[in-house]
Structures are given as C-alpha cells and as structure tokens.
GROMACS .gro file of C-alpha atoms in nm:
model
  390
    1UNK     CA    1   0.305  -3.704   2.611
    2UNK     CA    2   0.532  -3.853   2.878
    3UNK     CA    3   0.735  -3.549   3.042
    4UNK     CA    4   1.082  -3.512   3.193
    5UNK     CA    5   1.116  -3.352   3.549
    6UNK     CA    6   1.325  -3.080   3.359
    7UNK     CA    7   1.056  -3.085   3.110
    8UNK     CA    8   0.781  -3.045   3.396
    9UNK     CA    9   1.027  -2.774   3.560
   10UNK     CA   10   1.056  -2.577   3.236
   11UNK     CA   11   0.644  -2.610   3.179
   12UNK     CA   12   0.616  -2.457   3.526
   13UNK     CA   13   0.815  -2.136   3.478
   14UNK     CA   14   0.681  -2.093   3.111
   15UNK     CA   15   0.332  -2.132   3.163
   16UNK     CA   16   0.268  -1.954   3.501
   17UNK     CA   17   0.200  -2.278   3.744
   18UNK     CA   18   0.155  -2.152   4.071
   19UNK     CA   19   0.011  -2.477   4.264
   20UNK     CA   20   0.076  -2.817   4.219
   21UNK     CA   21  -0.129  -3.134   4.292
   22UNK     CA   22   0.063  -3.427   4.407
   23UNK     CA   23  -0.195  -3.724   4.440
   24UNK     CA   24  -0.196  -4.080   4.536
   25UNK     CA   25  -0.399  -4.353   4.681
   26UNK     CA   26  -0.499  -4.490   4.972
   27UNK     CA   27  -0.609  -4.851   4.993
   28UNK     CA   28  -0.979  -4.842   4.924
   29UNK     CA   29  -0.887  -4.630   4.596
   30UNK     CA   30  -0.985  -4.291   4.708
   31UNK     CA   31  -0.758  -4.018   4.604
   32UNK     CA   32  -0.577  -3.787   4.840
   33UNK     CA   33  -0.379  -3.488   4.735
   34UNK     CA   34  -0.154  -3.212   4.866
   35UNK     CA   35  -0.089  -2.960   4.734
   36UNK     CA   36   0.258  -2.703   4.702
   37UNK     CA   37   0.379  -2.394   4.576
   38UNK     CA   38   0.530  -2.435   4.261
   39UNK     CA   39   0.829  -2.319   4.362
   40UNK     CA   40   0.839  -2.647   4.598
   41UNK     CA   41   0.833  -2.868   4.299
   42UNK     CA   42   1.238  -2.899   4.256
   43UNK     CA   43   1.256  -3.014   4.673
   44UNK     CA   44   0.954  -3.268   4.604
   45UNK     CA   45   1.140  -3.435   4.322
   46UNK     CA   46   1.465  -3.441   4.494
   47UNK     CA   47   1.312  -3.493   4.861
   48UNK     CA   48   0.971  -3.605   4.838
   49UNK     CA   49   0.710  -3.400   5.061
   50UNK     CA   50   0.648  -3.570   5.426
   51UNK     CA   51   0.283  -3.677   5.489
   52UNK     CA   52   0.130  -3.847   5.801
   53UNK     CA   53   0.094  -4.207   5.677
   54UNK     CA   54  -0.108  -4.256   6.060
   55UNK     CA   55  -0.374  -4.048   5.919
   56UNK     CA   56  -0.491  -4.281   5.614
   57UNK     CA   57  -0.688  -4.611   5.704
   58UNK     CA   58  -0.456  -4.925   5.712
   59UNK     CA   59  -0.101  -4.787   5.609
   60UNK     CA   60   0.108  -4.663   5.959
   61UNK     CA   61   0.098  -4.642   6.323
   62UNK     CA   62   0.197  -4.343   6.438
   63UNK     CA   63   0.474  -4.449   6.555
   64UNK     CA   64   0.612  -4.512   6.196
   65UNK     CA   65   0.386  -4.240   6.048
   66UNK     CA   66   0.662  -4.061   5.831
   67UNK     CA   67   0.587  -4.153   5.423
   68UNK     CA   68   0.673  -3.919   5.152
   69UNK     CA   69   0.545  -3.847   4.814
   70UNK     CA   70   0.741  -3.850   4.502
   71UNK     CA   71   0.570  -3.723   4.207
   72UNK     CA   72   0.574  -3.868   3.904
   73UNK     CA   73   0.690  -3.635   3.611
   74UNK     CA   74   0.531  -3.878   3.328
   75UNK     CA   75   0.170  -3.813   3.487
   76UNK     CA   76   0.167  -3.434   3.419
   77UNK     CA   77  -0.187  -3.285   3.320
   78UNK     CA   78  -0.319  -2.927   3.393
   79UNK     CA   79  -0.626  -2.895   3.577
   80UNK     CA   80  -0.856  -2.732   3.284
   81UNK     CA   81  -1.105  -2.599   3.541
   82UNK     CA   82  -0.876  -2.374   3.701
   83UNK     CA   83  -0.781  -2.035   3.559
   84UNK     CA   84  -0.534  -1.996   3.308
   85UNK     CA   85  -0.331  -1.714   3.483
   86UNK     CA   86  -0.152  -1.921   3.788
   87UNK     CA   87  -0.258  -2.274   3.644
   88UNK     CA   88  -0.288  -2.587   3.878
   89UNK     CA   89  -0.142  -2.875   3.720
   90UNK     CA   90  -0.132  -3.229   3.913
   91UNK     CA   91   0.133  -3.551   3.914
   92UNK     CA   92   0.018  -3.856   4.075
   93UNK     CA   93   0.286  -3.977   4.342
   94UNK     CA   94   0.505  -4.277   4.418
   95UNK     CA   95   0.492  -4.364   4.803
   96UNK     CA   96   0.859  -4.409   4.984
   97UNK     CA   97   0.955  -4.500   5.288
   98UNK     CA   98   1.252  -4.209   5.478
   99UNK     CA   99   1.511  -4.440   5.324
  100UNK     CA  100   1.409  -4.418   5.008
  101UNK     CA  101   1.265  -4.721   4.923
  102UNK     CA  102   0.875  -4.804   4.788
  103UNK     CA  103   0.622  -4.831   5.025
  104UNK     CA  104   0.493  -5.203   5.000
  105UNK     CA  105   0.084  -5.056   5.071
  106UNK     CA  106   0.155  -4.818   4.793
  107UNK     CA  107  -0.097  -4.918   4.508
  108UNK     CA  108   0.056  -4.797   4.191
  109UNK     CA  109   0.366  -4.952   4.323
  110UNK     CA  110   0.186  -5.301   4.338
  111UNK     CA  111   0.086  -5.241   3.998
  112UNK     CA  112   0.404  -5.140   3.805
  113UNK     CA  113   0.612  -5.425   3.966
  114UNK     CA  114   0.292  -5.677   3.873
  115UNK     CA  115   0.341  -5.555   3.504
  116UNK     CA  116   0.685  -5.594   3.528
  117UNK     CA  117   0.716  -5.926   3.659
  118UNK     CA  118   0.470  -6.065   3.369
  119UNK     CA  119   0.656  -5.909   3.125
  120UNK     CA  120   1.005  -6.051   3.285
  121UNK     CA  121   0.846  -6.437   3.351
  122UNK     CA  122   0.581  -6.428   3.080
  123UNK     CA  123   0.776  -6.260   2.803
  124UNK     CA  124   0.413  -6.039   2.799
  125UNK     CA  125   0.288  -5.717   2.819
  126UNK     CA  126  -0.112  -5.675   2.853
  127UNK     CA  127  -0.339  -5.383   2.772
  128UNK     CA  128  -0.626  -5.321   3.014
  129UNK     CA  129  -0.942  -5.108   2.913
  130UNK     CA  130  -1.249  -4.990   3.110
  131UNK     CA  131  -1.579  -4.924   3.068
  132UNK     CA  132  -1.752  -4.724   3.351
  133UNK     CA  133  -2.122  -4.705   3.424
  134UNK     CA  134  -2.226  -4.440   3.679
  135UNK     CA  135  -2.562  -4.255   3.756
  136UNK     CA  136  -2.666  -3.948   3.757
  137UNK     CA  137  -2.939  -3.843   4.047
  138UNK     CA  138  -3.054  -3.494   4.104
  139UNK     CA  139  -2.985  -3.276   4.455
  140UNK     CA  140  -3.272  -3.103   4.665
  141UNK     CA  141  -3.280  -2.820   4.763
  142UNK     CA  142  -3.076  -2.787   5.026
  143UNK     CA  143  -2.781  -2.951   4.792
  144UNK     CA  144  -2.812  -3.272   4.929
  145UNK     CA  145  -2.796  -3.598   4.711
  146UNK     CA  146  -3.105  -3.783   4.626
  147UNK     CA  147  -3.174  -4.077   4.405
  148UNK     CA  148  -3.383  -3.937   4.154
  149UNK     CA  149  -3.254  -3.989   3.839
  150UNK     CA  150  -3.150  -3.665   3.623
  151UNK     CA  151  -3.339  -3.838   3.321
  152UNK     CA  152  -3.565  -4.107   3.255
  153UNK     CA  153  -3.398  -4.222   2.944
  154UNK     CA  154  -3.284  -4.599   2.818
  155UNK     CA  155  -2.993  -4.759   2.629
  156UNK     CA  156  -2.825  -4.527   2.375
  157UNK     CA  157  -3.128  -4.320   2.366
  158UNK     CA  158  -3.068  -3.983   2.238
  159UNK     CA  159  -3.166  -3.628   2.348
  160UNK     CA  160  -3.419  -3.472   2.508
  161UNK     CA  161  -3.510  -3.793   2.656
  162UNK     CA  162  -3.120  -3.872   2.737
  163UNK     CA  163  -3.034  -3.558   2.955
  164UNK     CA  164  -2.656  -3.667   3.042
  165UNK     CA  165  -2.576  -3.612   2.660
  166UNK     CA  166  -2.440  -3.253   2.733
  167UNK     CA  167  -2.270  -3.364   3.075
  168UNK     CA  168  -2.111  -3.632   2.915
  169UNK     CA  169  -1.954  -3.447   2.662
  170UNK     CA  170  -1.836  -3.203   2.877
  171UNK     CA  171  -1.691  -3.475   3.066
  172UNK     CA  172  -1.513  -3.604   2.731
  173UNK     CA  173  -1.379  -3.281   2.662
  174UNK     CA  174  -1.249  -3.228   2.973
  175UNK     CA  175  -1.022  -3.536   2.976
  176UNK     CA  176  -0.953  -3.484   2.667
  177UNK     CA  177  -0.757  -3.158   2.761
  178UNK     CA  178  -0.583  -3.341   3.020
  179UNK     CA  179  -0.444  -3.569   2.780
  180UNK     CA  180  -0.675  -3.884   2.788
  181UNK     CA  181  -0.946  -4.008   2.540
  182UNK     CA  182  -1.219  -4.203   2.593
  183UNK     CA  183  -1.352  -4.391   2.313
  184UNK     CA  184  -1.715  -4.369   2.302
  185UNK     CA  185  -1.961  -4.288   2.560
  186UNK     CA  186  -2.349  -4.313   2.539
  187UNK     CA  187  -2.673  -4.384   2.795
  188UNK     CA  188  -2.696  -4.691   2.960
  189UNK     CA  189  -3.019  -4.906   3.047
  190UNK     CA  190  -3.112  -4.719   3.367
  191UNK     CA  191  -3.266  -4.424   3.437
  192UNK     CA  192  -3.036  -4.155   3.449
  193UNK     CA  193  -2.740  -4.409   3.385
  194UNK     CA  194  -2.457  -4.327   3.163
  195UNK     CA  195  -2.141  -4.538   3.036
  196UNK     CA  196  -1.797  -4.385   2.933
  197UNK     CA  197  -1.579  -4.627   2.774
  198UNK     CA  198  -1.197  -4.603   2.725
  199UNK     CA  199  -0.934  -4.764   2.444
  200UNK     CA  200  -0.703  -5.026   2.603
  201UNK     CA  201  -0.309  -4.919   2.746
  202UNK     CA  202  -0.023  -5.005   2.940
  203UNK     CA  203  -0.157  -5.107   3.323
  204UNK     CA  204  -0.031  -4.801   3.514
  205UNK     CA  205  -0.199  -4.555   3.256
  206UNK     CA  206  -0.529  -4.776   3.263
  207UNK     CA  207  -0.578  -4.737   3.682
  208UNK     CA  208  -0.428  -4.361   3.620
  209UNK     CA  209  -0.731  -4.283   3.346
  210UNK     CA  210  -0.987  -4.474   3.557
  211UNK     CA  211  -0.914  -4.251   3.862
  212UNK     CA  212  -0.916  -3.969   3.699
  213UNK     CA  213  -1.235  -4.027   3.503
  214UNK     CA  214  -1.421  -4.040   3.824
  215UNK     CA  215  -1.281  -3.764   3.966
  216UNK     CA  216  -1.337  -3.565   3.651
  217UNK     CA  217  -1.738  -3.702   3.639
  218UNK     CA  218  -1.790  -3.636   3.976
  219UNK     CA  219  -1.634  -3.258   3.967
  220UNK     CA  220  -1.866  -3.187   3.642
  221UNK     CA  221  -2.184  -3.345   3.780
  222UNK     CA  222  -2.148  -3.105   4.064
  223UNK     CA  223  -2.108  -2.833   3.801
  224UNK     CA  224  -2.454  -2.914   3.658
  225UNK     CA  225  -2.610  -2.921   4.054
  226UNK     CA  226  -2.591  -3.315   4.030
  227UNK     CA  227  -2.466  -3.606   4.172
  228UNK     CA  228  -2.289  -3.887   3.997
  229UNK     CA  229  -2.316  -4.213   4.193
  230UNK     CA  230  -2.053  -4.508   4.118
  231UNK     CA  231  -2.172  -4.756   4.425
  232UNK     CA  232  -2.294  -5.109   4.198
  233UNK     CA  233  -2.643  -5.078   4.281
  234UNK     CA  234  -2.779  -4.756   4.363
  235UNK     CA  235  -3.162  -4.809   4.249
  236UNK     CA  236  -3.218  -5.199   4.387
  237UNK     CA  237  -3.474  -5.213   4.126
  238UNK     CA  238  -3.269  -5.095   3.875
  239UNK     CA  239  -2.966  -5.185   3.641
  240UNK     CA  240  -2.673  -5.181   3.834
  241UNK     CA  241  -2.333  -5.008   3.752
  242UNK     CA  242  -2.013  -5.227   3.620
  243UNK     CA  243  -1.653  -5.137   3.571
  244UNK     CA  244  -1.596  -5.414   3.283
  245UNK     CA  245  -1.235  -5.489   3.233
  246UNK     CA  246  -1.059  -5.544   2.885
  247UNK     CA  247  -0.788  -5.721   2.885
  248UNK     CA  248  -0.519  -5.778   2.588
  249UNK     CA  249  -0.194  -5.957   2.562
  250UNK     CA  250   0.102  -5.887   2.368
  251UNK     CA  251   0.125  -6.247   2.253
  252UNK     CA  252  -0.296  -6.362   2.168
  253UNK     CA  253  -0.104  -6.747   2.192
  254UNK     CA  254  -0.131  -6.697   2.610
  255UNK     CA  255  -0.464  -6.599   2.532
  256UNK     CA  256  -0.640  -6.944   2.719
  257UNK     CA  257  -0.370  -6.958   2.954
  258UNK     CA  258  -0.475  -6.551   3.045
  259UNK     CA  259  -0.803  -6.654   3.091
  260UNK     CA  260  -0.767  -6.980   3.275
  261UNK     CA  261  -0.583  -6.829   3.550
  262UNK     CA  262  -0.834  -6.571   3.590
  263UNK     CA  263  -1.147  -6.786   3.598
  264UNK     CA  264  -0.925  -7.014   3.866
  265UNK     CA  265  -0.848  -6.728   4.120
  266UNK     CA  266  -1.153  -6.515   4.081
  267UNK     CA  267  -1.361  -6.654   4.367
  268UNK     CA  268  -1.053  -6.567   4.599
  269UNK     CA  269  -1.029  -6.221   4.415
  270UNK     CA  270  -1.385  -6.128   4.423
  271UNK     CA  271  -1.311  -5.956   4.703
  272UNK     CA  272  -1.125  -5.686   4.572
  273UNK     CA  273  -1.320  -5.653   4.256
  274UNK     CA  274  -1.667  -5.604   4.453
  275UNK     CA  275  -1.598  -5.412   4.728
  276UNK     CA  276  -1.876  -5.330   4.913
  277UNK     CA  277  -2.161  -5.451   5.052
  278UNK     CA  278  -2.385  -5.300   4.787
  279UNK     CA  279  -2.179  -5.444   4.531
  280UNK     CA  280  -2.344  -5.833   4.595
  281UNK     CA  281  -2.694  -5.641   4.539
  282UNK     CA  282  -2.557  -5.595   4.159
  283UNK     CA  283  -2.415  -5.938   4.146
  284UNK     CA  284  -2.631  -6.219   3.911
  285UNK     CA  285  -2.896  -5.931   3.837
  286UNK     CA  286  -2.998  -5.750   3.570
  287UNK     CA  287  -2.676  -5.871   3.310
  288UNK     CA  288  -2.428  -5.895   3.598
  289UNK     CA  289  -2.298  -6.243   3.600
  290UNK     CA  290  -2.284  -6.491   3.879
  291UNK     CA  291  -2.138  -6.791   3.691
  292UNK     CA  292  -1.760  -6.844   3.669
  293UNK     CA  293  -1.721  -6.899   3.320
  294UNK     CA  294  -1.656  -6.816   3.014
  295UNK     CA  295  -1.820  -6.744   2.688
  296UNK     CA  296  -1.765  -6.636   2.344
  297UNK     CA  297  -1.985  -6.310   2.287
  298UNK     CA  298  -2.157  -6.415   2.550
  299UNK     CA  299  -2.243  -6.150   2.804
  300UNK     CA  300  -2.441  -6.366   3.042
  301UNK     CA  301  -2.093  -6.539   3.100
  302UNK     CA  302  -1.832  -6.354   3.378
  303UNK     CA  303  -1.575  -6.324   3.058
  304UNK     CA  304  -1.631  -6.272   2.757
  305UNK     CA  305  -1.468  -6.260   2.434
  306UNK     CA  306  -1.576  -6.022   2.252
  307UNK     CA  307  -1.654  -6.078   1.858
  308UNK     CA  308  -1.392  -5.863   1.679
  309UNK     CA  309  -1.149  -5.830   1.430
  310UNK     CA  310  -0.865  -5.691   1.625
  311UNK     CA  311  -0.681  -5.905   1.805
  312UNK     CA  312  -0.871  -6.077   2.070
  313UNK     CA  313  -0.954  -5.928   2.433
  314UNK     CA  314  -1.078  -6.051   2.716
  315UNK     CA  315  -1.341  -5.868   2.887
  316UNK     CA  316  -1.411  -5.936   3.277
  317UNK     CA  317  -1.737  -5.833   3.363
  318UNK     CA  318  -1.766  -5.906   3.697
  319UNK     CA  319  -1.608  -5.590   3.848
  320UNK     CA  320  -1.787  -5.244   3.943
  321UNK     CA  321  -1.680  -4.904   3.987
  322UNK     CA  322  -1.620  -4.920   4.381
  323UNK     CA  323  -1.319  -5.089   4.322
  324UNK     CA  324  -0.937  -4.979   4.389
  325UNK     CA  325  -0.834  -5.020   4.014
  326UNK     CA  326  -0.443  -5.052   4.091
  327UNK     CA  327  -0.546  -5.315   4.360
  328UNK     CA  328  -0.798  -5.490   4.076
  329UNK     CA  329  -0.557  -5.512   3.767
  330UNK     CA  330  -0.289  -5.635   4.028
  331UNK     CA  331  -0.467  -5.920   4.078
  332UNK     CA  332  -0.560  -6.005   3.716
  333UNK     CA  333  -0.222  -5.952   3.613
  334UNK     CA  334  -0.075  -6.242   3.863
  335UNK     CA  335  -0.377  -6.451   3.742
  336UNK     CA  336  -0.276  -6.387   3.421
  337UNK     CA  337   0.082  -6.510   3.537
  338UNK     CA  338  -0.039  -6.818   3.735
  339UNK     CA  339  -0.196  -6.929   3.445
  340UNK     CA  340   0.092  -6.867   3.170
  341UNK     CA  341   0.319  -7.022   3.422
  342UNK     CA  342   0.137  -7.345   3.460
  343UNK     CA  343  -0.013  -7.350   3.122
  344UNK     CA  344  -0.343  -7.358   3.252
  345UNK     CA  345  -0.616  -7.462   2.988
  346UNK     CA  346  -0.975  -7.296   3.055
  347UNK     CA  347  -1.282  -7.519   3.034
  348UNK     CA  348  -1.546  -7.537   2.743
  349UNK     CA  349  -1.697  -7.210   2.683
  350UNK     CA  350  -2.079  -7.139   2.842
  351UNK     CA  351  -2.299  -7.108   2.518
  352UNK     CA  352  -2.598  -7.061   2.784
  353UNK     CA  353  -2.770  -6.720   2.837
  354UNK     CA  354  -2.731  -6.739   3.209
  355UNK     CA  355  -2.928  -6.480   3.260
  356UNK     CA  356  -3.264  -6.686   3.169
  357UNK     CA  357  -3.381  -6.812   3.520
  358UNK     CA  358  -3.488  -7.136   3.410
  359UNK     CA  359  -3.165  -7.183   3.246
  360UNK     CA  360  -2.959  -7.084   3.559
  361UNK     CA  361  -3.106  -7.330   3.769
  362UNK     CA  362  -2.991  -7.626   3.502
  363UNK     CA  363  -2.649  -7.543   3.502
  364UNK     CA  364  -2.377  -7.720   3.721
  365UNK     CA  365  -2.128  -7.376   3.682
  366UNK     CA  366  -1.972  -7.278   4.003
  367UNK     CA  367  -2.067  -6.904   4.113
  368UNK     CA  368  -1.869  -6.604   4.244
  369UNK     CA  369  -1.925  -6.544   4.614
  370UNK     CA  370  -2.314  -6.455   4.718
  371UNK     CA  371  -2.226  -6.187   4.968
  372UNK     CA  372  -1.913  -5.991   5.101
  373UNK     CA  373  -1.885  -6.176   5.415
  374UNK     CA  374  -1.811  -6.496   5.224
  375UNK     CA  375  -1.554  -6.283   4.929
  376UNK     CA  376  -1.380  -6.175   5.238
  377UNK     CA  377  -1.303  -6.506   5.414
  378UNK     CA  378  -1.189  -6.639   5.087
  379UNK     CA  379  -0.955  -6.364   5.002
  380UNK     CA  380  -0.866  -6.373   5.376
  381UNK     CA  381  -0.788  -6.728   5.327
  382UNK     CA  382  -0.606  -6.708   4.982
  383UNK     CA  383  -0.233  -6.787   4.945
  384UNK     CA  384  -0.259  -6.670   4.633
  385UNK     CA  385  -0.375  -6.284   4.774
  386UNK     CA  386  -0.135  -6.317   5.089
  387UNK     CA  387   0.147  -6.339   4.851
  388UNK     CA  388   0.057  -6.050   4.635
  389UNK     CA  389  -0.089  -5.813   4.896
  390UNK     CA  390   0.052  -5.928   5.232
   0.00000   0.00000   0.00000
C-alpha cells in the first residue's frame, strides 16, 4: 500500500508511533538513519531534517555540509521488532539541497529519474527482480564473527541438515509484515549458504526491497547469535554469493535491444556491480560467469534467459550482494536505453557451458574485468558512467 503524508500523519496518531526512522543511502549502499520524535514528522515533510552531508564518504565538504532529508510517505513500513505500544515505523528519504532541489549524489534520486527517462525516450517501463545469496557463519564466544558455517548442508537440502530453514522463515515473515514478499527462498550450494529470491517491480521498489532484505537478514541472524555475511566470496574454497538481476520490459519487442546494450557497457559497469576486492575472487568460479555473453537457459553465460512461460526476463548474473543496488539498476537501466536508442542487436547466443575448463579456453568471448584495479580504470574512463554518475 502506497500512503499519503496525511495518511502517514493519521497512522501516527492512531496507532501510537512514537519514533520515526528516516533512512537513506550513502554511496557505497550502506544505510544511514536518523531518527525523530513523532511529533517531528509534520516539520520533516514540510522542512526536511538537516544532516551533516561532511560526515558521509564522498558527498560534501564541510564547507557545503548542509543536506536535508525528506521522507518519503509511499515507503511507510513499521518496524515489527519493536514493541507494539510506541511503535517505530521507518520512510526512506529523498536527499535536497537548502534550496530545495535533489541532491545529484543522492542514489534513489539517480534511480527514479533513470526510470523516468526510459519510460519518456523508450516508451518502456522495466521490472527488476533479485535473488540474494548470503551465508550464515557462527560467532565465538566472545560474540565475534567467524567463518564457520551455521550448517553443513547443500542445494535445497532440507532440515536437520539445512539449519537456516527456521531463520529463513523468520526472515520471510518478517518482511512480509513490512509489506514485501519474497517469492521463494531455499539453501544454496555452500555450506551454511542460503538464497532469498524476490518477484520482479517497479525500479525504486526493487533497490527499496533489496536494502531492506539485508538489513532485515542481518538484524535476525544476530537474533539467532549469528552472522550473515553478503561479501562475494567469503569461503575462497567455496561457492560464492550473487545478487542475480531480473530484468523485464514493458514491451518484450526491446527485448534484444535491452540486452545488447547491457552486454556492450558491462565491462565499463563492472565496476559498480562488483564492488570490492573480494568480489573478483567470486568472478569465473564456481557458476559465476566471466564471459560477456549471452545464453538461452544457459547459466554458464553472464545473461541468461531464462526458460519460461511468462513473458521473457533477462537475468544478469554477474552482480553480488556488495553492490549499491540504486547505483547498479541505474546503470542497467541507461544500458537498457543506449541500446533501445540505437537499436542495438546482441550477438549469437553462447550454447557453451563455460564453466567446463577445457571449453573456456576454446572460446574467443571477451571477459568481464579480472580484478578491481582494471573495473575501476574502465569505469574511470567511461563516457558512458561520467554522464550518468558525474
């Protein structure tokens, strides 16, 4: 349900709210908060509420440190954890500037005006879903994290072996109450690996969802004394942990086109889909792909289209879970754009199963960037980022 800020105002003083969360991002992804009296809530919709923009890597000097939050009514959800006498609900927040107007480093911002514009050029609207792997490792016993898996189970086992069963759950009921569904959920490959998948919607809801999935895994693993890990390669000797990325469009026609204009900016992308270091350790191993291509139900390939008999998707499965997901869908959507603009026609699909070694060494596909160093200087490079990003 998509709320009002009378409707949110009338929600507070009928179902006792005393504090209010008003969240947003910085650029790496991690969520920030602060929180207010709900009695504060009418000034921070008319006013915004000031916040030192000096104090969060890469937005402001401190000479221009002045940024405020604006919550967003349509992102209401109550916190289910807290009590229910004096409930905490949270809004995520639009970034502006003292005059009023976005702040260009704000991520959802970057998002909602890259949906726009391919709706407005394209005459498009896409869907994105995700599909999170994470780990879950046990503490010691001084609380500290450790990477010994909470289980010992494989893919889709069931319990006792799969331990997460109950967590996961928990974790699906949980969003549920805060208004989001996941579709299915179920262990993954590794030990002590789970996967949470969720149906496709609009952009803005997509990166909303994914955020506050892993917020809402990471609060319930701590519940259970545990730690849930979403770096790309926690165990090197292990499966390592994707964010896969459904995309579908409004119009399947712009399908190729869609696809095509992701395969030709994803070197230059990379970047911001991989993140970290660790995340080139989970690159071209253990079914993450290497190759740029593409492949029909082919999960060697970097997308894939799924068999189905929905409309078709297109599943990049190149991303992991370290990345900013406002920053990642962003960039697809303006790939996405580049490609419908210029009808851009994608090669022959990869019938190959890359993942075979011998295979891999036969084929002449290009391949995404080995290490971050290199994604970096590409993205650094990239006209196509500057003019998105800055």
């Amino acid at each position: 349900m998509l709320y009002t800020q009378e409707e949110v105002l009338d929600y507070v003083k009928e179902e006792d709210v005393k504090f209010v969360r008003l969240a947003y991002f910085d650029l790496s992804g991690k969520q920030k908060n602060a929180t207010i009296m709900a009695s504060e809530l009418p000034r921070a919709f008319e006013n915004g509420v000031a916040f030192d923009a000096s104090a969060i890597p890469d937005f402001e000097e401190a000479n221009k440190a002045d940024l405020f939050l604006f919550p967003d009514a349509s992102t209401l959800s109550v916190l289910p954890w807290r009590p229910s006498s004096g409930k905490v609900i949270r809004m995520f927040c639009d970034i502006r500037r003292s005059d009023g107007s976005p702040y260009e480093k704000d991520c959802r911002h970057l998002l909602t005006s890259a949906a726009q514009k391919i709706k407005a050029e394209c005459g498009v609207g896409l869907q994105i879903g995700t599909e999170f792997e994470f780990y879950l490792f046990k503490l010691d016993e001084n609380g500290e994290t450790t990477k010994i898996p909470f289980d010992k189970a494989g893919y889709m086992d069931i319990a006792p072996e799969d331990k997460g069963e109950n967590i996961r759950r928990n974790i699906c009921f949980t969003l549920e109450q805060m208004g989001i569904t996941p579709e299915s959920s179920h262990h993954e490959e590794g030990p002590g690996q789970n996967e949470v998948d969720f149906r496709y919607s609009d952009p803005l809801t997509a990166a909303d969802n994914a955020s506050t999935f892993k917020w809402i895994v990471r609060t319930k693993a701590a519940e259970s004394g545990l730690y849930a890990d979403f770096s790309p390669k926690p165990l090197l000797d292990k499966p390592g942990s994707g964010m896969h990325i459904n995309i579908s469009c409004s119009d399947t026609s712009k399908n190729e086109q869609i696809l095509a204009g992701i395969l030709s900016h994803i070197e230059e992308i990379t970047y911001f889909l991989n993140p970290t270091e660790n995340s080139y350790n989970r690159l071209g191993e253990a079914k993450a792909p290497r190759f740029i291509c593409w492949g029909k139900e082919n999960r060697s390939a970097l997308i894939r289209v799924p068999a189905s008999k929905d409309k078709m998707r297109l599943e990049i499965r190149s991303p992991d879970p370290s990345c900013n997901p406002y920053v990642a869908f962003t960039l697809l959507i303006h790939a996405a754009i580049d490609g419908i603009k210029n009808n851009m026609k994608p090669p022959a699909p990869a019938s190959e199963n890359l993942f075979d070694s011998t295979v891999a060494k036969k084929v002449a596909y290009k391949t995404i960037p080995d290490t971050i160093e290199e994604a970096k200087e590409l993205a650094q490079k990239s006209e196509f980022v500057k003019g998105i990003l800055g």
